[in-house]
C-alpha cells in the first residue's frame, strides 16, 4: 500500500530541480509534483483534462483568450483540447493529476518533453 | 470552462455543514470537498482507489491493521477493495478525488449515504 504523501517533503526532495516527479498513483492516474519557474510551452492534451493544484508560489496558466492566476490552495482543471502555457514569475510548486500516459508537453513535443522520475 | 477553484473559499461556503460538495470535475472524476468531524463508517470501494488530501484539521484513516494520520498538505490514496473508516477529532477539511459514480459509503450503504451537492 502506498503511504502518506507529504507534499512539502516531496518538494524538498526535489531540491532545485525542475524535474517532474511522480509521488503516487490513483487508478490509471499519476500524481506529479513539479517545481516550475519561467514559461513552459504552448500545448494541449486532446485526450484528457489536467488538474493543477498550486502548493507554493504563483502559477499563471495562459490561455489564448485569458490568463488564470493560481495562488497556493487554488486549483484549476484545464479541459482537454484547450491550448495552454503555464508560466511562473517565482519558483512555484504544483501538484498535477493526469492519466499515467500523459506527456508534459502534450501535442507540442520538443526539447521540454521529459519523463517524470519517481520519488 | 470551469474556473479557478479556491479551496478555502469553497470550505467557507459549506458553513457548518458536513455535506460533501462537488467543486469540479476532471474527466470522469469528481472533486469533492467535505468538512468532517467524528467517525464515519467502515466501508470499501471495490472498483476504485480514492484520494484524500487534507486541507485543514487532522484526519485519521483507520484500516483494519493500522491508522494513517494526515495533517494539512498531506494526501493518501486508499487502494480499491481495502476497508477503511475515516475519523476526525477536530473539524477537518478534506478534498476527495474519485470517480463520479463513487458512493461515499462504498459497499456499506446505510444512513450515512448522501449524494454530494454542487457548489
JSON list of C-alpha atoms in Angstrom, two decimals:
[
{"chain": "A", "resi": 1, "resn": "UNK", "atom": "CA", "xyz": [0.00, 0.00, 0.00]},
{"chain": "A", "resi": 2, "resn": "UNK", "atom": "CA", "xyz": [1.32, 3.45, -0.82]},
{"chain": "A", "resi": 3, "resn": "UNK", "atom": "CA", "xyz": [1.95, 5.54, 2.22]},
{"chain": "A", "resi": 4, "resn": "UNK", "atom": "CA", "xyz": [1.13, 9.04, 3.36]},
{"chain": "A", "resi": 5, "resn": "UNK", "atom": "CA", "xyz": [2.36, 11.68, 0.90]},
{"chain": "A", "resi": 6, "resn": "UNK", "atom": "CA", "xyz": [3.55, 14.92, 2.49]},
{"chain": "A", "resi": 7, "resn": "UNK", "atom": "CA", "xyz": [3.70, 17.43, -0.34]},
{"chain": "A", "resi": 8, "resn": "UNK", "atom": "CA", "xyz": [6.20, 19.79, 1.32]},
{"chain": "A", "resi": 9, "resn": "UNK", "atom": "CA", "xyz": [8.56, 16.86, 1.98]},
{"chain": "A", "resi": 10, "resn": "UNK", "atom": "CA", "xyz": [8.28, 15.78, -1.65]},
{"chain": "A", "resi": 11, "resn": "UNK", "atom": "CA", "xyz": [9.10, 19.27, -2.93]},
{"chain": "A", "resi": 12, "resn": "UNK", "atom": "CA", "xyz": [12.07, 19.39, -0.55]},
{"chain": "A", "resi": 13, "resn": "UNK", "atom": "CA", "xyz": [13.36, 16.14, -2.09]},
{"chain": "A", "resi": 14, "resn": "UNK", "atom": "CA", "xyz": [13.37, 17.82, -5.49]},
{"chain": "A", "resi": 15, "resn": "UNK", "atom": "CA", "xyz": [15.90, 20.41, -4.33]},
{"chain": "A", "resi": 16, "resn": "UNK", "atom": "CA", "xyz": [16.45, 22.95, -7.07]},
{"chain": "A", "resi": 17, "resn": "UNK", "atom": "CA", "xyz": [15.46, 20.60, -9.88]},
{"chain": "A", "resi": 18, "resn": "UNK", "atom": "CA", "xyz": [12.68, 21.47, -12.31]},
{"chain": "A", "resi": 19, "resn": "UNK", "atom": "CA", "xyz": [12.12, 17.77, -12.92]},
{"chain": "A", "resi": 20, "resn": "UNK", "atom": "CA", "xyz": [8.55, 16.45, -12.66]},
{"chain": "A", "resi": 21, "resn": "UNK", "atom": "CA", "xyz": [8.31, 13.59, -10.16]},
{"chain": "A", "resi": 22, "resn": "UNK", "atom": "CA", "xyz": [5.62, 11.01, -9.55]},
{"chain": "A", "resi": 23, "resn": "UNK", "atom": "CA", "xyz": [4.68, 10.73, -5.87]},
{"chain": "A", "resi": 24, "resn": "UNK", "atom": "CA", "xyz": [1.81, 8.27, -6.22]},
{"chain": "A", "resi": 25, "resn": "UNK", "atom": "CA", "xyz": [-0.95, 6.85, -8.35]},
{"chain": "A", "resi": 26, "resn": "UNK", "atom": "CA", "xyz": [-4.75, 6.72, -8.23]},
{"chain": "A", "resi": 27, "resn": "UNK", "atom": "CA", "xyz": [-6.14, 4.10, -10.59]},
{"chain": "A", "resi": 28, "resn": "UNK", "atom": "CA", "xyz": [-4.67, 4.94, -14.02]},
{"chain": "A", "resi": 29, "resn": "UNK", "atom": "CA", "xyz": [-3.73, 8.47, -12.96]},
{"chain": "A", "resi": 30, "resn": "UNK", "atom": "CA", "xyz": [-0.37, 9.73, -11.76]},
{"chain": "A", "resi": 31, "resn": "UNK", "atom": "CA", "xyz": [0.20, 12.30, -9.01]},
{"chain": "A", "resi": 32, "resn": "UNK", "atom": "CA", "xyz": [3.08, 14.51, -10.12]},
{"chain": "A", "resi": 33, "resn": "UNK", "atom": "CA", "xyz": [4.90, 17.24, -8.22]},
{"chain": "A", "resi": 34, "resn": "UNK", "atom": "CA", "xyz": [6.88, 19.79, -10.15]},
{"chain": "A", "resi": 35, "resn": "UNK", "atom": "CA", "xyz": [8.78, 22.95, -9.31]},
{"chain": "A", "resi": 36, "resn": "UNK", "atom": "CA", "xyz": [8.46, 25.42, -12.11]},
{"chain": "A", "resi": 37, "resn": "UNK", "atom": "CA", "xyz": [9.80, 28.85, -12.97]},
{"chain": "A", "resi": 38, "resn": "UNK", "atom": "CA", "xyz": [9.63, 30.75, -16.21]},
{"chain": "A", "resi": 39, "resn": "UNK", "atom": "CA", "xyz": [7.43, 29.99, -19.17]},
{"chain": "A", "resi": 40, "resn": "UNK", "atom": "CA", "xyz": [6.65, 26.46, -20.39]},
{"chain": "A", "resi": 41, "resn": "UNK", "atom": "CA", "xyz": [5.47, 25.73, -23.96]},
{"chain": "A", "resi": 42, "resn": "UNK", "atom": "CA", "xyz": [2.07, 26.13, -25.58]},
{"chain": "A", "resi": 43, "resn": "UNK", "atom": "CA", "xyz": [0.43, 22.74, -25.88]},
{"chain": "A", "resi": 44, "resn": "UNK", "atom": "CA", "xyz": [-2.79, 20.82, -25.40]},
{"chain": "A", "resi": 45, "resn": "UNK", "atom": "CA", "xyz": [-3.90, 17.34, -24.41]},
{"chain": "A", "resi": 46, "resn": "UNK", "atom": "CA", "xyz": [-6.62, 16.22, -26.80]},
{"chain": "A", "resi": 47, "resn": "UNK", "atom": "CA", "xyz": [-7.44, 13.10, -24.80]},
{"chain": "A", "resi": 48, "resn": "UNK", "atom": "CA", "xyz": [-7.62, 14.35, -21.22]},
{"chain": "A", "resi": 49, "resn": "UNK", "atom": "CA", "xyz": [-8.33, 17.11, -18.73]},
{"chain": "A", "resi": 50, "resn": "UNK", "atom": "CA", "xyz": [-5.42, 18.05, -16.47]},
{"chain": "A", "resi": 51, "resn": "UNK", "atom": "CA", "xyz": [-5.61, 19.16, -12.83]},
{"chain": "A", "resi": 52, "resn": "UNK", "atom": "CA", "xyz": [-3.21, 21.80, -11.45]},
{"chain": "A", "resi": 53, "resn": "UNK", "atom": "CA", "xyz": [-3.08, 22.47, -7.69]},
{"chain": "A", "resi": 54, "resn": "UNK", "atom": "CA", "xyz": [-0.69, 25.21, -6.56]},
{"chain": "A", "resi": 55, "resn": "UNK", "atom": "CA", "xyz": [1.07, 24.42, -3.27]},
{"chain": "A", "resi": 56, "resn": "UNK", "atom": "CA", "xyz": [3.52, 27.36, -3.16]},
{"chain": "A", "resi": 57, "resn": "UNK", "atom": "CA", "xyz": [4.35, 30.33, -5.36]},
{"chain": "A", "resi": 58, "resn": "UNK", "atom": "CA", "xyz": [2.05, 31.64, -8.07]},
{"chain": "A", "resi": 59, "resn": "UNK", "atom": "CA", "xyz": [1.14, 29.99, -11.36]},
{"chain": "A", "resi": 60, "resn": "UNK", "atom": "CA", "xyz": [-0.25, 31.76, -14.39]},
{"chain": "A", "resi": 61, "resn": "UNK", "atom": "CA", "xyz": [-1.95, 29.41, -16.83]},
{"chain": "A", "resi": 62, "resn": "UNK", "atom": "CA", "xyz": [-2.06, 31.31, -20.09]},
{"chain": "A", "resi": 63, "resn": "UNK", "atom": "CA", "xyz": [-4.88, 30.53, -22.49]},
{"chain": "A", "resi": 64, "resn": "UNK", "atom": "CA", "xyz": [-5.30, 32.04, -25.95]},
{"chain": "A", "resi": 65, "resn": "UNK", "atom": "CA", "xyz": [-8.07, 34.31, -24.65]},
{"chain": "A", "resi": 66, "resn": "UNK", "atom": "CA", "xyz": [-7.16, 34.93, -21.00]},
{"chain": "A", "resi": 67, "resn": "UNK", "atom": "CA", "xyz": [-4.83, 34.18, -18.11]},
{"chain": "A", "resi": 68, "resn": "UNK", "atom": "CA", "xyz": [-5.80, 32.22, -15.00]},
{"chain": "A", "resi": 69, "resn": "UNK", "atom": "CA", "xyz": [-3.75, 33.06, -11.91]},
{"chain": "A", "resi": 70, "resn": "UNK", "atom": "CA", "xyz": [-3.43, 30.42, -9.20]},
{"chain": "A", "resi": 71, "resn": "UNK", "atom": "CA", "xyz": [-2.19, 31.08, -5.67]},
{"chain": "A", "resi": 72, "resn": "UNK", "atom": "CA", "xyz": [-1.47, 28.37, -3.06]},
{"chain": "A", "resi": 73, "resn": "UNK", "atom": "CA", "xyz": [-4.60, 26.40, -2.20]},
{"chain": "A", "resi": 74, "resn": "UNK", "atom": "CA", "xyz": [-6.12, 27.03, -5.62]},
{"chain": "A", "resi": 75, "resn": "UNK", "atom": "CA", "xyz": [-6.68, 24.51, -8.35]},
{"chain": "A", "resi": 76, "resn": "UNK", "atom": "CA", "xyz": [-7.77, 24.54, -11.94]},
{"chain": "A", "resi": 77, "resn": "UNK", "atom": "CA", "xyz": [-8.77, 21.81, -14.36]},
{"chain": "A", "resi": 78, "resn": "UNK", "atom": "CA", "xyz": [-7.57, 22.54, -17.90]},
{"chain": "A", "resi": 79, "resn": "UNK", "atom": "CA", "xyz": [-10.13, 20.96, -20.21]},
{"chain": "A", "resi": 80, "resn": "UNK", "atom": "CA", "xyz": [-8.99, 18.53, -22.85]},
{"chain": "A", "resi": 81, "resn": "UNK", "atom": "CA", "xyz": [-8.15, 20.05, -26.20]},
{"chain": "A", "resi": 82, "resn": "UNK", "atom": "CA", "xyz": [-7.58, 23.57, -24.87]},
{"chain": "A", "resi": 83, "resn": "UNK", "atom": "CA", "xyz": [-4.22, 25.17, -25.63]},
{"chain": "A", "resi": 84, "resn": "UNK", "atom": "CA", "xyz": [-2.42, 26.45, -22.57]},
{"chain": "A", "resi": 85, "resn": "UNK", "atom": "CA", "xyz": [1.02, 27.60, -21.47]},
{"chain": "A", "resi": 86, "resn": "UNK", "atom": "CA", "xyz": [1.92, 27.67, -17.77]},
{"chain": "A", "resi": 87, "resn": "UNK", "atom": "CA", "xyz": [4.17, 30.48, -16.56]},
{"chain": "A", "resi": 88, "resn": "UNK", "atom": "CA", "xyz": [5.63, 31.34, -13.15]},
{"chain": "A", "resi": 89, "resn": "UNK", "atom": "CA", "xyz": [7.50, 34.50, -12.23]},
{"chain": "A", "resi": 90, "resn": "UNK", "atom": "CA", "xyz": [8.68, 32.98, -8.94]},
{"chain": "A", "resi": 91, "resn": "UNK", "atom": "CA", "xyz": [9.53, 29.35, -8.22]},
{"chain": "A", "resi": 92, "resn": "UNK", "atom": "CA", "xyz": [6.18, 27.65, -7.94]},
{"chain": "A", "resi": 93, "resn": "UNK", "atom": "CA", "xyz": [5.27, 24.22, -6.56]},
{"chain": "A", "resi": 94, "resn": "UNK", "atom": "CA", "xyz": [2.48, 22.43, -8.36]},
{"chain": "A", "resi": 95, "resn": "UNK", "atom": "CA", "xyz": [0.69, 19.11, -7.92]},
{"chain": "A", "resi": 96, "resn": "UNK", "atom": "CA", "xyz": [-0.53, 17.77, -11.26]},
{"chain": "A", "resi": 97, "resn": "UNK", "atom": "CA", "xyz": [-3.03, 14.94, -11.65]},
{"chain": "A", "resi": 98, "resn": "UNK", "atom": "CA", "xyz": [-3.44, 13.39, -15.08]},
{"chain": "A", "resi": 99, "resn": "UNK", "atom": "CA", "xyz": [-3.53, 9.97, -16.73]},
{"chain": "A", "resi": 100, "resn": "UNK", "atom": "CA", "xyz": [-0.29, 7.96, -16.42]},
{"chain": "A", "resi": 101, "resn": "UNK", "atom": "CA", "xyz": [0.49, 8.17, -20.12]},
{"chain": "A", "resi": 102, "resn": "UNK", "atom": "CA", "xyz": [0.08, 11.97, -20.41]},
{"chain": "A", "resi": 103, "resn": "UNK", "atom": "CA", "xyz": [3.14, 13.75, -21.82]},
{"chain": "A", "resi": 104, "resn": "UNK", "atom": "CA", "xyz": [4.12, 17.00, -20.14]},
{"chain": "A", "resi": 105, "resn": "UNK", "atom": "CA", "xyz": [4.28, 18.80, -23.49]},
{"chain": "A", "resi": 106, "resn": "UNK", "atom": "CA", "xyz": [1.10, 17.23, -24.90]},
{"chain": "A", "resi": 107, "resn": "UNK", "atom": "CA", "xyz": [0.86, 17.66, -28.67]},
{"chain": "A", "resi": 108, "resn": "UNK", "atom": "CA", "xyz": [3.79, 20.09, -28.83]},
{"chain": "A", "resi": 109, "resn": "UNK", "atom": "CA", "xyz": [6.67, 17.71, -28.17]},
{"chain": "A", "resi": 110, "resn": "UNK", "atom": "CA", "xyz": [10.12, 19.26, -28.43]},
{"chain": "A", "resi": 111, "resn": "UNK", "atom": "CA", "xyz": [13.03, 19.57, -26.03]},
{"chain": "A", "resi": 112, "resn": "UNK", "atom": "CA", "xyz": [10.89, 20.37, -22.98]},
{"chain": "A", "resi": 113, "resn": "UNK", "atom": "CA", "xyz": [9.43, 16.85, -23.13]},
{"chain": "A", "resi": 114, "resn": "UNK", "atom": "CA", "xyz": [10.63, 14.85, -20.11]},
{"chain": "A", "resi": 115, "resn": "UNK", "atom": "CA", "xyz": [9.57, 11.65, -18.40]},
{"chain": "A", "resi": 116, "resn": "UNK", "atom": "CA", "xyz": [8.86, 12.09, -14.70]},
{"chain": "A", "resi": 117, "resn": "UNK", "atom": "CA", "xyz": [11.07, 10.38, -12.15]},
{"chain": "A", "resi": 118, "resn": "UNK", "atom": "CA", "xyz": [9.54, 8.65, -9.10]},
{"chain": "A", "resi": 119, "resn": "UNK", "atom": "CA", "xyz": [10.29, 9.94, -5.62]},
{"chain": "B", "resi": 1, "resn": "UNK", "atom": "CA", "xyz": [-14.74, 26.27, -18.94]},
{"chain": "B", "resi": 2, "resn": "UNK", "atom": "CA", "xyz": [-14.64, 25.69, -15.20]},
{"chain": "B", "resi": 3, "resn": "UNK", "atom": "CA", "xyz": [-12.92, 28.44, -13.32]},
{"chain": "B", "resi": 4, "resn": "UNK", "atom": "CA", "xyz": [-10.29, 28.71, -10.64]},
{"chain": "B", "resi": 5, "resn": "UNK", "atom": "CA", "xyz": [-11.20, 26.73, -7.52]},
{"chain": "B", "resi": 6, "resn": "UNK", "atom": "CA", "xyz": [-10.09, 28.29, -4.24]},
{"chain": "B", "resi": 7, "resn": "UNK", "atom": "CA", "xyz": [-10.36, 25.52, -1.66]},
{"chain": "B", "resi": 8, "resn": "UNK", "atom": "CA", "xyz": [-10.63, 27.82, 1.38]},
{"chain": "B", "resi": 9, "resn": "UNK", "atom": "CA", "xyz": [-13.47, 29.74, -0.30]},
{"chain": "B", "resi": 10, "resn": "UNK", "atom": "CA", "xyz": [-15.27, 26.50, -1.05]},
{"chain": "B", "resi": 11, "resn": "UNK", "atom": "CA", "xyz": [-14.98, 25.29, 2.55]},
{"chain": "B", "resi": 12, "resn": "UNK", "atom": "CA", "xyz": [-16.28, 28.70, 3.73]},
{"chain": "B", "resi": 13, "resn": "UNK", "atom": "CA", "xyz": [-19.34, 28.23, 1.51]},
{"chain": "B", "resi": 14, "resn": "UNK", "atom": "CA", "xyz": [-20.10, 24.99, 3.33]},
{"chain": "B", "resi": 15, "resn": "UNK", "atom": "CA", "xyz": [-20.50, 26.81, 6.66]},
{"chain": "B", "resi": 16, "resn": "UNK", "atom": "CA", "xyz": [-21.03, 24.28, 9.41]},
{"chain": "B", "resi": 17, "resn": "UNK", "atom": "CA", "xyz": [-22.47, 21.62, 7.13]},
{"chain": "B", "resi": 18, "resn": "UNK", "atom": "CA", "xyz": [-20.94, 18.15, 6.94]},
{"chain": "B", "resi": 19, "resn": "UNK", "atom": "CA", "xyz": [-22.34, 17.79, 3.44]},
{"chain": "B", "resi": 20, "resn": "UNK", "atom": "CA", "xyz": [-19.96, 16.65, 0.68]},
{"chain": "B", "resi": 21, "resn": "UNK", "atom": "CA", "xyz": [-19.91, 19.12, -2.21]},
{"chain": "B", "resi": 22, "resn": "UNK", "atom": "CA", "xyz": [-18.60, 18.81, -5.75]},
{"chain": "B", "resi": 23, "resn": "UNK", "atom": "CA", "xyz": [-16.38, 21.74, -6.75]},
{"chain": "B", "resi": 24, "resn": "UNK", "atom": "CA", "xyz": [-15.31, 20.49, -10.16]},
{"chain": "B", "resi": 25, "resn": "UNK", "atom": "CA", "xyz": [-14.63, 17.57, -12.42]},
{"chain": "B", "resi": 26, "resn": "UNK", "atom": "CA", "xyz": [-11.62, 16.07, -14.19]},
{"chain": "B", "resi": 27, "resn": "UNK", "atom": "CA", "xyz": [-12.63, 13.65, -16.93]},
{"chain": "B", "resi": 28, "resn": "UNK", "atom": "CA", "xyz": [-14.94, 11.12, -15.23]},
{"chain": "B", "resi": 29, "resn": "UNK", "atom": "CA", "xyz": [-13.72, 12.05, -11.75]},
{"chain": "B", "resi": 30, "resn": "UNK", "atom": "CA", "xyz": [-15.33, 14.42, -9.26]},
{"chain": "B", "resi": 31, "resn": "UNK", "atom": "CA", "xyz": [-13.51, 16.84, -6.98]},
{"chain": "B", "resi": 32, "resn": "UNK", "atom": "CA", "xyz": [-15.34, 16.81, -3.65]},
{"chain": "B", "resi": 33, "resn": "UNK", "atom": "CA", "xyz": [-14.81, 18.99, -0.59]},
{"chain": "B", "resi": 34, "resn": "UNK", "atom": "CA", "xyz": [-16.13, 17.82, 2.74]},
{"chain": "B", "resi": 35, "resn": "UNK", "atom": "CA", "xyz": [-15.93, 19.02, 6.30]},
{"chain": "B", "resi": 36, "resn": "UNK", "atom": "CA", "xyz": [-15.82, 16.09, 8.64]},
{"chain": "B", "resi": 37, "resn": "UNK", "atom": "CA", "xyz": [-15.78, 15.50, 12.38]},
{"chain": "B", "resi": 38, "resn": "UNK", "atom": "CA", "xyz": [-16.24, 12.30, 14.31]},
{"chain": "B", "resi": 39, "resn": "UNK", "atom": "CA", "xyz": [-16.10, 8.78, 12.93]},
{"chain": "B", "resi": 40, "resn": "UNK", "atom": "CA", "xyz": [-17.51, 7.77, 9.55]},
{"chain": "B", "resi": 41, "resn": "UNK", "atom": "CA", "xyz": [-18.42, 4.13, 8.72]},
{"chain": "B", "resi": 42, "resn": "UNK", "atom": "CA", "xyz": [-16.25, 1.18, 7.76]},
{"chain": "B", "resi": 43, "resn": "UNK", "atom": "CA", "xyz": [-16.53, 0.60, 4.02]},
{"chain": "B", "resi": 44, "resn": "UNK", "atom": "CA", "xyz": [-14.58, -0.13, 0.86]},
{"chain": "B", "resi": 45, "resn": "UNK", "atom": "CA", "xyz": [-14.75, 0.68, -2.82]},
{"chain": "B", "resi": 46, "resn": "UNK", "atom": "CA", "xyz": [-14.10, -2.48, -4.80]},
{"chain": "B", "resi": 47, "resn": "UNK", "atom": "CA", "xyz": [-13.91, -0.68, -8.12]},
{"chain": "B", "resi": 48, "resn": "UNK", "atom": "CA", "xyz": [-11.69, 2.31, -7.40]},
{"chain": "B", "resi": 49, "resn": "UNK", "atom": "CA", "xyz": [-8.88, 3.93, -5.46]},
{"chain": "B", "resi": 50, "resn": "UNK", "atom": "CA", "xyz": [-9.82, 7.10, -3.56]},
{"chain": "B", "resi": 51, "resn": "UNK", "atom": "CA", "xyz": [-7.62, 10.15, -2.99]},
{"chain": "B", "resi": 52, "resn": "UNK", "atom": "CA", "xyz": [-7.79, 12.12, 0.30]},
{"chain": "B", "resi": 53, "resn": "UNK", "atom": "CA", "xyz": [-5.98, 15.47, 0.62]},
{"chain": "B", "resi": 54, "resn": "UNK", "atom": "CA", "xyz": [-6.24, 17.19, 3.99]},
{"chain": "B", "resi": 55, "resn": "UNK", "atom": "CA", "xyz": [-6.55, 20.98, 3.76]},
{"chain": "B", "resi": 56, "resn": "UNK", "atom": "CA", "xyz": [-7.21, 21.78, 7.44]},
{"chain": "B", "resi": 57, "resn": "UNK", "atom": "CA", "xyz": [-7.55, 19.83, 10.67]},
{"chain": "B", "resi": 58, "resn": "UNK", "atom": "CA", "xyz": [-6.33, 16.26, 11.08]},
{"chain": "B", "resi": 59, "resn": "UNK", "atom": "CA", "xyz": [-7.72, 13.11, 9.51]},
{"chain": "B", "resi": 60, "resn": "UNK", "atom": "CA", "xyz": [-7.18, 9.59, 10.78]},
{"chain": "B", "resi": 61, "resn": "UNK", "atom": "CA", "xyz": [-7.87, 6.95, 8.15]},
{"chain": "B", "resi": 62, "resn": "UNK", "atom": "CA", "xyz": [-8.40, 3.77, 10.11]},
{"chain": "B", "resi": 63, "resn": "UNK", "atom": "CA", "xyz": [-7.51, 0.49, 8.40]},
{"chain": "B", "resi": 64, "resn": "UNK", "atom": "CA", "xyz": [-8.03, -2.96, 9.91]},
{"chain": "B", "resi": 65, "resn": "UNK", "atom": "CA", "xyz": [-4.30, -3.24, 10.63]},
{"chain": "B", "resi": 66, "resn": "UNK", "atom": "CA", "xyz": [-3.17, 0.37, 11.24]},
{"chain": "B", "resi": 67, "resn": "UNK", "atom": "CA", "xyz": [-4.11, 4.03, 11.30]},
{"chain": "B", "resi": 68, "resn": "UNK", "atom": "CA", "xyz": [-2.83, 6.63, 8.84]},
{"chain": "B", "resi": 69, "resn": "UNK", "atom": "CA", "xyz": [-2.77, 10.19, 10.21]},
{"chain": "B", "resi": 70, "resn": "UNK", "atom": "CA", "xyz": [-2.96, 13.05, 7.72]},
{"chain": "B", "resi": 71, "resn": "UNK", "atom": "CA", "xyz": [-2.15, 16.67, 8.52]},
{"chain": "B", "resi": 72, "resn": "UNK", "atom": "CA", "xyz": [-2.75, 19.64, 6.18]},
{"chain": "B", "resi": 73, "resn": "UNK", "atom": "CA", "xyz": [-0.73, 19.30, 2.97]},
{"chain": "B", "resi": 74, "resn": "UNK", "atom": "CA", "xyz": [-0.74, 15.52, 3.20]},
{"chain": "B", "resi": 75, "resn": "UNK", "atom": "CA", "xyz": [-2.55, 13.11, 0.94]},
{"chain": "B", "resi": 76, "resn": "UNK", "atom": "CA", "xyz": [-3.22, 9.42, 0.83]},
{"chain": "B", "resi": 77, "resn": "UNK", "atom": "CA", "xyz": [-4.64, 7.13, -1.83]},
{"chain": "B", "resi": 78, "resn": "UNK", "atom": "CA", "xyz": [-6.80, 4.38, -0.34]},
{"chain": "B", "resi": 79, "resn": "UNK", "atom": "CA", "xyz": [-6.44, 1.38, -2.65]},
{"chain": "B", "resi": 80, "resn": "UNK", "atom": "CA", "xyz": [-9.53, -0.22, -4.11]},
{"chain": "B", "resi": 81, "resn": "UNK", "atom": "CA", "xyz": [-11.01, -3.02, -2.06]},
{"chain": "B", "resi": 82, "resn": "UNK", "atom": "CA", "xyz": [-9.39, -2.00, 1.22]},
{"chain": "B", "resi": 83, "resn": "UNK", "atom": "CA", "xyz": [-11.70, -1.43, 4.18]},
{"chain": "B", "resi": 84, "resn": "UNK", "atom": "CA", "xyz": [-11.25, 1.95, 5.82]},
{"chain": "B", "resi": 85, "resn": "UNK", "atom": "CA", "xyz": [-13.03, 4.25, 8.25]},
{"chain": "B", "resi": 86, "resn": "UNK", "atom": "CA", "xyz": [-12.10, 7.97, 8.35]},
{"chain": "B", "resi": 87, "resn": "UNK", "atom": "CA", "xyz": [-12.17, 9.69, 11.74]},
{"chain": "B", "resi": 88, "resn": "UNK", "atom": "CA", "xyz": [-11.50, 13.27, 12.82]},
{"chain": "B", "resi": 89, "resn": "UNK", "atom": "CA", "xyz": [-11.22, 14.53, 16.39]},
{"chain": "B", "resi": 90, "resn": "UNK", "atom": "CA", "xyz": [-11.40, 18.17, 15.23]},
{"chain": "B", "resi": 91, "resn": "UNK", "atom": "CA", "xyz": [-13.32, 19.59, 12.28]},
{"chain": "B", "resi": 92, "resn": "UNK", "atom": "CA", "xyz": [-11.26, 18.61, 9.28]},
{"chain": "B", "resi": 93, "resn": "UNK", "atom": "CA", "xyz": [-11.39, 19.84, 5.69]},
{"chain": "B", "resi": 94, "resn": "UNK", "atom": "CA", "xyz": [-10.72, 17.24, 3.04]},
{"chain": "B", "resi": 95, "resn": "UNK", "atom": "CA", "xyz": [-10.52, 17.25, -0.75]},
{"chain": "B", "resi": 96, "resn": "UNK", "atom": "CA", "xyz": [-11.57, 13.88, -2.17]},
{"chain": "B", "resi": 97, "resn": "UNK", "atom": "CA", "xyz": [-10.95, 12.79, -5.75]},
{"chain": "B", "resi": 98, "resn": "UNK", "atom": "CA", "xyz": [-12.77, 9.71, -7.01]},
{"chain": "B", "resi": 99, "resn": "UNK", "atom": "CA", "xyz": [-14.88, 8.59, -9.98]},
{"chain": "B", "resi": 100, "resn": "UNK", "atom": "CA", "xyz": [-18.16, 10.47, -10.40]},
{"chain": "B", "resi": 101, "resn": "UNK", "atom": "CA", "xyz": [-20.31, 7.46, -9.54]},
{"chain": "B", "resi": 102, "resn": "UNK", "atom": "CA", "xyz": [-18.48, 6.59, -6.29]},
{"chain": "B", "resi": 103, "resn": "UNK", "atom": "CA", "xyz": [-20.77, 6.41, -3.23]},
{"chain": "B", "resi": 104, "resn": "UNK", "atom": "CA", "xyz": [-19.43, 7.98, -0.04]},
{"chain": "B", "resi": 105, "resn": "UNK", "atom": "CA", "xyz": [-20.24, 4.83, 1.94]},
{"chain": "B", "resi": 106, "resn": "UNK", "atom": "CA", "xyz": [-18.97, 2.40, -0.71]},
{"chain": "B", "resi": 107, "resn": "UNK", "atom": "CA", "xyz": [-20.24, -1.13, -0.11]},
{"chain": "B", "resi": 108, "resn": "UNK", "atom": "CA", "xyz": [-21.59, -0.30, 3.37]},
{"chain": "B", "resi": 109, "resn": "UNK", "atom": "CA", "xyz": [-24.62, 1.80, 2.43]},
{"chain": "B", "resi": 110, "resn": "UNK", "atom": "CA", "xyz": [-26.82, 2.86, 5.33]},
{"chain": "B", "resi": 111, "resn": "UNK", "atom": "CA", "xyz": [-27.97, 6.20, 6.62]},
{"chain": "B", "resi": 112, "resn": "UNK", "atom": "CA", "xyz": [-24.61, 7.95, 6.14]},
{"chain": "B", "resi": 113, "resn": "UNK", "atom": "CA", "xyz": [-25.00, 7.59, 2.38]},
{"chain": "B", "resi": 114, "resn": "UNK", "atom": "CA", "xyz": [-25.52, 11.03, 0.83]},
{"chain": "B", "resi": 115, "resn": "UNK", "atom": "CA", "xyz": [-25.30, 12.48, -2.65]},
{"chain": "B", "resi": 116, "resn": "UNK", "atom": "CA", "xyz": [-22.94, 15.44, -2.92]},
{"chain": "B", "resi": 117, "resn": "UNK", "atom": "CA", "xyz": [-24.34, 18.88, -3.73]},
{"chain": "B", "resi": 118, "resn": "UNK", "atom": "CA", "xyz": [-22.55, 21.16, -6.23]},
{"chain": "B", "resi": 119, "resn": "UNK", "atom": "CA", "xyz": [-21.06, 24.46, -5.07]}
]
